[in-house]
Coordinates of C-alpha atoms in Angstrom, one line a residue:
X158 CA 111.8 108.3 91.3
X159 CA 109.5 106.3 89.2
X160 CA 106.1 105.1 90.5
X161 CA 107.1 101.5 89.8
X162 CA 110.1 101.7 92.1
X163 CA 108.1 103.4 94.8
X164 CA 105.6 100.5 94.7
X165 CA 108.4 98.0 94.7
X166 CA 109.9 99.6 97.8
X167 CA 106.5 99.6 99.5
X168 CA 106.0 96.0 98.8
X169 CA 109.5 95.1 100.0
X170 CA 108.6 96.8 103.3
X171 CA 105.0 95.9 103.8
X172 CA 105.3 92.2 103.2
X173 CA 107.9 91.5 105.9
X174 CA 106.2 94.0 108.3
X175 CA 102.9 92.2 107.9
X176 CA 104.7 88.9 108.4
X177 CA 106.3 89.9 111.7
X178 CA 103.2 91.6 113.0
X179 CA 101.1 88.6 112.1
X180 CA 103.5 86.3 113.9
X181 CA 103.2 88.4 117.1
X182 CA 99.5 87.6 117.4
X183 CA 99.0 84.4 115.4
X184 CA 100.6 81.9 117.8
X185 CA 98.5 82.4 121.0
X186 CA 95.4 80.8 119.5
X187 CA 97.4 77.8 118.4
X188 CA 99.2 77.2 121.7
X189 CA 96.6 74.8 123.3
X190 CA 97.0 72.5 120.3
X191 CA 100.7 72.8 120.3
X192 CA 100.8 72.0 124.0
X193 CA 98.7 68.9 123.5
X194 CA 100.7 67.5 120.5
X195 CA 104.2 68.3 121.8
X196 CA 103.3 67.5 125.5
X197 CA 104.4 70.9 126.8
X198 CA 104.3 71.7 130.4
X199 CA 103.2 75.1 131.8
X200 CA 106.7 76.5 131.8
X201 CA 107.4 75.2 128.2
X202 CA 104.2 76.8 126.9
X203 CA 105.1 80.1 128.5
X204 CA 108.5 80.0 126.9
X205 CA 107.0 79.2 123.5
X206 CA 105.0 82.4 123.9
X207 CA 107.6 84.8 125.3
X208 CA 110.8 83.7 123.5
X209 CA 109.7 85.6 120.3
X210 CA 109.2 89.0 121.9
X211 CA 112.2 88.3 124.3
X212 CA 114.7 88.0 121.4
X213 CA 112.9 90.6 119.4
X214 CA 113.2 93.2 122.2
X215 CA 116.7 92.2 123.0
X216 CA 118.1 92.7 119.5
X217 CA 116.0 95.7 118.2
X218 CA 118.8 98.1 119.1
X219 CA 121.3 95.8 117.3
X220 CA 119.0 95.8 114.3
X221 CA 118.9 99.5 114.2
X222 CA 122.7 99.7 114.5
X223 CA 123.2 97.2 111.6
X224 CA 120.7 99.3 109.5
X225 CA 122.9 102.3 110.1
X226 CA 126.3 100.6 109.5
X227 CA 125.8 97.6 107.2
X228 CA 122.9 99.2 105.2
X229 CA 119.1 99.3 105.4
X230 CA 118.5 97.1 102.4
X231 CA 121.0 94.5 103.4
X232 CA 119.7 94.3 107.0
X233 CA 116.1 94.0 105.8
X234 CA 116.9 91.2 103.4
X235 CA 119.0 89.4 106.1
X236 CA 116.2 89.7 108.6
X237 CA 113.6 88.3 106.1
X238 CA 115.9 85.4 105.2
X239 CA 116.5 84.6 108.9
X240 CA 112.8 84.9 109.8
X241 CA 111.7 82.7 106.9
X242 CA 114.2 79.9 107.6
X243 CA 113.4 79.9 111.3
X244 CA 109.7 79.8 110.6
X245 CA 110.2 76.6 108.5
X246 CA 112.1 75.2 111.5
X247 CA 109.2 75.9 113.8
X248 CA 106.7 74.2 111.4
X249 CA 108.8 70.9 111.5
X250 CA 109.6 71.0 115.2
X251 CA 108.9 67.7 116.9
X252 CA 109.6 68.8 120.5
X253 CA 109.1 71.8 122.7
X254 CA 112.8 72.6 122.9
X255 CA 113.2 72.7 119.2
X256 CA 110.1 74.9 118.7
X257 CA 111.3 77.3 121.4
X258 CA 114.7 77.5 119.8
X259 CA 113.4 78.3 116.3
X260 CA 110.8 80.7 117.8
X261 CA 113.7 82.6 119.4
X262 CA 115.5 82.8 116.0
X263 CA 112.3 84.2 114.5
X264 CA 112.4 87.0 117.0
X265 CA 116.0 87.8 116.1
X266 CA 115.0 88.0 112.5
X267 CA 112.1 90.3 113.2
X268 CA 114.5 92.5 115.2
X269 CA 116.4 93.1 112.0
X270 CA 113.3 93.7 109.9
X271 CA 111.5 96.3 112.0
X272 CA 114.1 99.1 112.3
X273 CA 115.4 98.5 108.7
X274 CA 111.8 98.8 107.4
X275 CA 111.3 102.1 109.1
X276 CA 114.7 103.3 107.9
X277 CA 113.8 102.4 104.3
X278 CA 110.6 104.3 104.4
X279 CA 112.3 107.3 106.0
X280 CA 115.2 107.6 103.6
X281 CA 114.6 105.6 100.4
X282 CA 111.3 107.3 99.4
X283 CA 110.7 110.8 98.1
X284 CA 109.1 113.1 100.7
X285 CA 105.8 113.3 98.8
X286 CA 105.4 109.5 98.9
X287 CA 106.2 109.1 102.6
X288 CA 102.8 110.0 104.1
X289 CA 101.2 107.5 101.8
X290 CA 103.8 104.9 102.8
X291 CA 103.3 105.5 106.5
X292 CA 99.5 105.2 106.1
X293 CA 100.0 102.0 104.2
X294 CA 102.2 100.4 106.9
X295 CA 99.8 101.5 109.6
X296 CA 96.9 99.8 107.8
X297 CA 99.1 96.7 107.3
X298 CA 99.9 96.4 111.0
X299 CA 96.3 97.0 112.0
X300 CA 95.2 94.3 109.5
X301 CA 97.7 91.9 111.0
X302 CA 96.4 92.7 114.4
X303 CA 92.8 91.9 113.3
X304 CA 93.6 88.9 111.1
X305 CA 96.2 87.2 113.3
X306 CA 93.9 85.4 115.7
X307 CA 91.3 84.6 113.0
X308 CA 93.9 83.2 110.6
X309 CA 95.5 81.2 113.4
X310 CA 92.2 79.7 114.5
X311 CA 91.1 78.6 111.0
X312 CA 94.5 77.2 110.1
X313 CA 95.0 75.5 113.4
X314 CA 91.6 73.8 113.3
X315 CA 91.7 72.7 109.7
X316 CA 95.4 72.4 108.8
X317 CA 97.2 71.9 112.1
X318 CA 99.4 74.2 114.2
X319 CA 102.3 73.6 111.9
X320 CA 100.6 75.7 109.1
X321 CA 100.7 78.7 111.4
X322 CA 104.4 78.9 110.9
X323 CA 104.6 77.4 107.4
X324 CA 102.6 80.3 106.0
X325 CA 105.7 82.5 106.5
X326 CA 107.6 80.5 103.9
X327 CA 105.8 81.9 100.8
X328 CA 105.5 85.3 102.4
X329 CA 109.2 85.4 103.1
X330 CA 110.2 84.2 99.7
X331 CA 108.0 86.8 98.0
X332 CA 109.5 89.5 100.3
X333 CA 113.1 88.4 99.4
X334 CA 112.2 88.4 95.6
X335 CA 110.8 91.9 95.7
X336 CA 113.7 93.1 97.9
X337 CA 116.3 91.9 95.5
X338 CA 114.5 93.4 92.5
X339 CA 114.3 96.9 94.1
X340 CA 117.3 98.9 92.8
X341 CA 119.9 100.0 95.4
X342 CA 119.5 103.6 96.5
X343 CA 122.4 105.9 95.7
X344 CA 124.5 107.2 98.6
X345 CA 123.6 110.5 100.0
X346 CA 125.3 113.0 102.4
X347 CA 122.6 112.3 104.9
X348 CA 123.8 108.7 105.3
X349 CA 126.7 109.7 107.6
X350 CA 126.7 108.1 111.1
X351 CA 124.5 109.8 113.7
X352 CA 124.7 109.8 117.4
X353 CA 122.3 106.8 117.5
X354 CA 125.2 104.6 116.2
X355 CA 127.2 105.1 119.4
X356 CA 125.5 102.3 121.3
X357 CA 127.9 99.7 122.4
X358 CA 127.3 96.0 122.1
X359 CA 127.6 95.8 125.8
X360 CA 124.3 97.5 126.1
X361 CA 122.7 94.9 123.9
X362 CA 124.3 92.0 125.8
X363 CA 123.3 93.4 129.2
X364 CA 119.7 94.1 128.1
X365 CA 119.4 90.6 126.7
X366 CA 120.8 88.9 129.8
X367 CA 118.7 91.0 132.1
X368 CA 115.5 90.2 130.2
X369 CA 116.3 86.5 129.8
X370 CA 117.2 86.1 133.5
X371 CA 114.1 87.9 134.7
X372 CA 111.9 85.9 132.3
X373 CA 113.4 82.6 133.6
X374 CA 112.9 83.7 137.2
X375 CA 109.2 84.5 136.7
X376 CA 108.4 81.5 134.5
X377 CA 110.3 78.8 136.3
X378 CA 109.7 80.2 139.8
X379 CA 106.2 78.8 140.3
X380 CA 107.3 75.3 139.4
X381 CA 110.9 75.0 140.8
X382 CA 110.4 77.4 143.7
X383 CA 111.8 80.9 143.9
X384 CA 114.5 79.9 146.4
X385 CA 115.8 77.1 144.3
X386 CA 119.4 77.6 143.0
X387 CA 118.6 78.1 139.3
X388 CA 115.8 80.6 139.9
X389 CA 117.7 82.5 142.6
X390 CA 120.8 82.6 140.4
X391 CA 118.7 84.0 137.5
X392 CA 117.3 86.7 139.8
X393 CA 120.8 87.7 140.8
X394 CA 121.9 87.8 137.2
X395 CA 118.8 89.9 136.3
X396 CA 119.6 92.5 139.0
X397 CA 123.3 92.6 138.2
X398 CA 122.7 93.0 134.5
X399 CA 120.1 95.8 135.1
X400 CA 122.6 97.6 137.3
X401 CA 125.3 97.3 134.6
X402 CA 122.8 98.4 132.0
X403 CA 121.9 101.5 134.0
X404 CA 125.6 102.3 134.4
X405 CA 126.2 102.0 130.7
X406 CA 123.3 104.2 129.8
X407 CA 124.3 107.0 132.1
X408 CA 128.0 107.1 131.1
X409 CA 129.2 110.2 129.3
X410 CA 129.7 108.5 125.9
X411 CA 125.9 107.6 125.9
X412 CA 124.9 111.2 126.4
X413 CA 122.6 110.8 123.4
X414 CA 120.4 108.5 125.4
X415 CA 120.3 110.8 128.3
X416 CA 119.2 113.5 125.9
X417 CA 116.2 111.4 124.9
X418 CA 115.0 111.2 128.5
X419 CA 114.9 114.9 129.1
X420 CA 111.5 115.6 127.6
X421 CA 108.6 114.8 130.0
X422 CA 106.4 113.3 127.2
X423 CA 109.1 110.7 126.4
X424 CA 109.6 109.6 130.0
X425 CA 105.8 109.4 130.4
X426 CA 105.5 107.4 127.2
X427 CA 108.2 104.9 128.2
X428 CA 106.5 104.4 131.6
X429 CA 103.0 103.9 130.3
X430 CA 104.4 101.6 127.5
X431 CA 106.0 99.5 130.2
X432 CA 102.9 99.3 132.2
X433 CA 100.9 98.5 129.1
X434 CA 103.1 95.6 128.2
X435 CA 103.2 94.2 131.7
X436 CA 99.4 94.0 131.8
X437 CA 97.8 93.5 128.4
X438 CA 100.3 91.0 126.9
X439 CA 99.7 88.6 129.7
X440 CA 96.0 89.0 129.3
X441 CA 96.0 88.1 125.6
X442 CA 98.1 85.0 126.4
X443 CA 95.8 83.6 129.0
X444 CA 92.5 84.7 127.4
X445 CA 93.3 82.4 124.4
X446 CA 93.6 79.5 126.9
X447 CA 90.4 80.5 128.7
X448 CA 88.4 80.7 125.5
X449 CA 89.4 77.2 124.4
X450 CA 89.9 75.4 127.7
X451 CA 87.4 77.2 129.8
X452 CA 84.6 78.0 127.4
X453 CA 85.3 75.1 125.1
X454 CA 85.6 77.2 121.9
X455 CA 87.2 75.9 118.8
X456 CA 90.5 77.6 117.7
X457 CA 88.5 79.4 114.9
X458 CA 85.9 80.7 117.3
X459 CA 88.5 81.8 119.8
X460 CA 90.3 83.7 117.1
X461 CA 87.2 85.5 116.0
X462 CA 86.6 86.6 119.6
X463 CA 89.5 89.0 119.4
X464 CA 88.1 90.9 116.4
X465 CA 86.1 93.4 118.6
X466 CA 89.4 94.7 120.0
X467 CA 90.8 95.4 116.5
X468 CA 87.5 96.7 115.1
X469 CA 87.0 99.1 118.0
X470 CA 90.5 100.4 117.6
X471 CA 90.1 101.0 113.9
X472 CA 86.6 102.6 114.2
X473 CA 87.7 105.3 116.6
X474 CA 91.3 105.8 115.3
X475 CA 90.3 108.4 112.6
X476 CA 88.7 110.7 115.3
X477 CA 91.6 110.7 117.7
X478 CA 93.4 113.7 116.3
X479 CA 90.2 115.8 116.4
X480 CA 89.4 114.7 120.0
X481 CA 93.0 115.5 121.1
X482 CA 92.9 119.0 119.6
X483 CA 89.6 119.7 121.4
X484 CA 90.2 118.2 124.8
X485 CA 94.0 117.8 124.9
X486 CA 96.3 114.9 124.5
X487 CA 96.7 114.2 128.2
X488 CA 93.0 113.8 129.1
X489 CA 92.3 111.7 126.0
X490 CA 95.3 109.4 126.7
X491 CA 94.4 109.1 130.4
X492 CA 90.8 108.3 129.5
X493 CA 92.1 105.6 127.1
X494 CA 94.2 103.9 129.8
X495 CA 91.2 104.1 132.2
X496 CA 89.0 102.5 129.6
X497 CA 91.5 99.7 129.0
X498 CA 91.6 99.0 132.8
X499 CA 87.8 99.1 133.0
X500 CA 87.6 96.7 130.0
X501 CA 89.9 94.2 131.8
X502 CA 87.7 94.3 134.9
X503 CA 84.6 93.8 132.7
X504 CA 86.3 90.7 131.1
X505 CA 87.1 89.4 134.6
X506 CA 83.4 89.8 135.7
X507 CA 82.1 88.4 132.4
X508 CA 84.3 85.3 132.6
X509 CA 82.2 84.0 135.5
X510 CA 79.1 83.8 133.3
X511 CA 80.6 80.9 131.3
X512 CA 79.4 82.5 128.0
X513 CA 81.3 84.3 125.3
X514 CA 78.7 87.1 125.2
X515 CA 79.6 88.2 128.7
X516 CA 83.2 89.1 127.8
X517 CA 82.7 90.8 124.4
X518 CA 81.8 94.2 125.9
X519 CA 85.0 94.2 127.9
X520 CA 87.1 93.3 124.8
X521 CA 85.4 96.1 122.8
X522 CA 86.2 98.6 125.7
X523 CA 89.8 97.5 125.6
X524 CA 89.9 98.3 121.9
X525 CA 88.4 101.7 122.3
X526 CA 90.7 102.6 125.2
X527 CA 93.7 101.4 123.1
X528 CA 92.9 103.8 120.4
X529 CA 92.4 106.7 122.8
X530 CA 95.8 106.1 124.4
X531 CA 97.7 106.5 121.0
X532 CA 98.4 110.3 121.5
X533 CA 100.6 109.5 124.5
X534 CA 103.0 107.4 122.4
X535 CA 102.8 109.8 119.5
X536 CA 103.7 112.8 121.6
X537 CA 106.5 110.9 123.3
X538 CA 108.2 110.0 120.0
X539 CA 107.7 113.5 118.6
X540 CA 109.5 115.0 121.6
X541 CA 112.7 113.2 120.7
X542 CA 115.4 115.2 118.7
X543 CA 115.3 114.7 115.0
X544 CA 118.8 113.2 114.9
X545 CA 117.8 110.6 117.5
X546 CA 114.4 109.6 116.1
X547 CA 115.7 106.2 115.0
X548 CA 117.1 105.2 118.3
X549 CA 113.9 106.6 120.0
X550 CA 111.8 104.3 117.8
X551 CA 114.0 101.3 118.6
X552 CA 114.0 102.0 122.3
X553 CA 110.3 102.4 122.4
X554 CA 109.7 99.2 120.5
X555 CA 112.2 97.4 122.7
X556 CA 110.4 98.5 125.9
X557 CA 107.1 97.4 124.4
X558 CA 108.3 93.9 123.5
X559 CA 110.4 93.5 126.7
X560 CA 107.5 94.5 128.9
X561 CA 105.3 92.0 127.0
X562 CA 107.7 89.2 127.9
X563 CA 107.8 90.1 131.6
X564 CA 104.0 90.7 131.5
X565 CA 103.2 87.2 130.4
X566 CA 105.5 85.9 133.1
X567 CA 104.2 88.3 135.8
X568 CA 100.5 87.8 135.1
X569 CA 101.3 84.1 134.7
X570 CA 102.8 84.0 138.2
X571 CA 99.6 85.5 139.6
X572 CA 97.4 83.1 137.7
X573 CA 99.5 80.1 138.8
X574 CA 99.6 81.3 142.5
X575 CA 95.8 81.8 142.8
X576 CA 95.1 78.7 140.7
X577 CA 97.2 76.5 143.0
X578 CA 95.6 78.0 146.1
X579 CA 92.1 77.4 144.7
X580 CA 93.0 73.8 143.8
X581 CA 94.3 73.2 147.3
X582 CA 91.0 74.6 148.7
X583 CA 89.1 71.9 146.7
X584 CA 88.2 73.6 143.5
X585 CA 88.2 71.6 140.3
X586 CA 90.7 72.3 137.5
X587 CA 88.3 74.5 135.5
X588 CA 87.2 76.7 138.5
X589 CA 90.8 76.9 139.8
X590 CA 92.0 78.3 136.5
X591 CA 89.1 80.7 136.3
X592 CA 90.0 82.1 139.7
X593 CA 93.7 82.5 138.6
X594 CA 92.6 84.1 135.3
X595 CA 90.4 86.6 137.0
X596 CA 93.1 87.5 139.5
X597 CA 95.5 88.0 136.5
X598 CA 93.0 90.4 134.9
X599 CA 92.6 92.4 138.1
X600 CA 96.4 92.7 138.4
X601 CA 96.6 93.9 134.7
X602 CA 93.8 96.4 135.3
X603 CA 95.7 97.9 138.3
X604 CA 98.9 98.2 136.2
X605 CA 97.1 100.0 133.4
X606 CA 95.3 102.2 135.8
X607 CA 98.7 103.3 137.3
X608 CA 99.4 104.9 133.9
X609 CA 96.5 107.3 134.1
X610 CA 98.2 109.9 136.4
X611 CA 101.5 109.4 134.4
X612 CA 99.7 110.4 131.2
X613 CA 98.2 113.5 132.8
X614 CA 101.6 114.5 134.1
X615 CA 103.5 113.7 130.9
X616 CA 101.2 115.6 128.6
X617 CA 100.3 118.5 130.9
X618 CA 99.7 121.6 128.8
X619 CA 102.1 124.6 128.9
X620 CA 100.2 127.0 126.6
X621 CA 100.8 125.0 123.5
X622 CA 101.3 121.6 122.2
X623 CA 104.6 119.8 121.5
X624 CA 105.4 119.7 117.9
X625 CA 107.1 117.1 115.8
X626 CA 108.1 116.9 112.2
X627 CA 106.9 114.7 109.4
X628 CA 109.9 112.6 109.9
X629 CA 108.3 111.2 113.1
X630 CA 105.4 109.6 111.2
X631 CA 106.8 106.2 110.9
X632 CA 107.4 106.0 114.6
X633 CA 103.7 106.1 115.3
X634 CA 103.3 102.7 113.7
X635 CA 104.2 100.9 116.9
X636 CA 101.3 102.5 118.8
X637 CA 98.8 100.4 116.9
X638 CA 100.0 97.1 118.5
X639 CA 98.3 96.8 121.8
X640 CA 99.2 93.7 123.7
X641 CA 101.3 91.8 121.0

């Protein structure tokens, strides 16, 4: 394969990957301005934040299925086109409902892009070029994590919140152009269907309805009341869908999924990924509001505040493998989760000072802990059978995104509950929100801390380390996205 075609494939994958990763972090900083201009209520603003990861997590397995059946290249191009058009729709939205609808379509497009991108890197590049490609996509996602809040702050302050979505139009068009130029790969014997293609559409439908109903219950509950008919009905639907999903996943024809959950590292990785999403995602959402509404920072300054998280992660990441070999994956991962929980508590304490300087150490600690926790996800994905590596990546990504949706709603419910209690006790709006924000941080710290014994259990040594092949490299990309 020529070097030019390899570069073209890399560009066709890196551009949409950067675009979707950027969009996962770029909107939080713009939300206060969006709320003011579109007159969004508390529930509407939460929906604007969670609808993207909600649809993304719901359709990730479907995206993987389409990549296997329709084709990797076709699925990638379809996802990019879908994402680009819906981004333009977000930029011209004149009401909260329109914005939420197009934001949901963005998530559906991203759900096609992510699994197709990994599949292209895994199968359409020669083996010698794959390591370079995986390093490039890792750097791309890390850059999106670092740049997202900053880009959002600058653009929101100087060009308006609409530009945050409009930026995807040129990126998407460039991705489509490069994708169409890349020659179609020839068919290979390895393209035959694998057990990962046996997922039924019922699983996708049940997962989507369960997530949507649970998110509605947690987001609308504080305002409507948890015993109101719509909220109670959504709770019943969530439970019924979860029971149906559990039944589907344990049926004989889905034995492939049961095979995934045999290794202890995979179970532990799924549990900690769930706890991570429940905690850190909600913290990012409310920290953006606290920085602008509580500390009075401009969108640009608020975006710059998140840089210590990404920089801390990038600084320590090159040393993780050496540390894991010396002290073991389990202790390093457990220490990372413990540091994340400690960082959340430090942010809670520092937020009382009313100054940005007091919360920066906590944010840096969260970044360091995030990097140390990477071996847990890596080992979990390496423990999956080779022929199920694709569905393992999709399931891991879906759990991360889904838990992020519920995390924003769960931490938000705690913030709202404590905020209302503080307001009823006579606190002003600023102090009431601060009390709720600190309570949300403490809840998040407890959830992350619960993952410490899980990490030690999942990665307990048995005279050697689990081994995975080179084919697992692309799966590690998702571990670089703390709190999307």
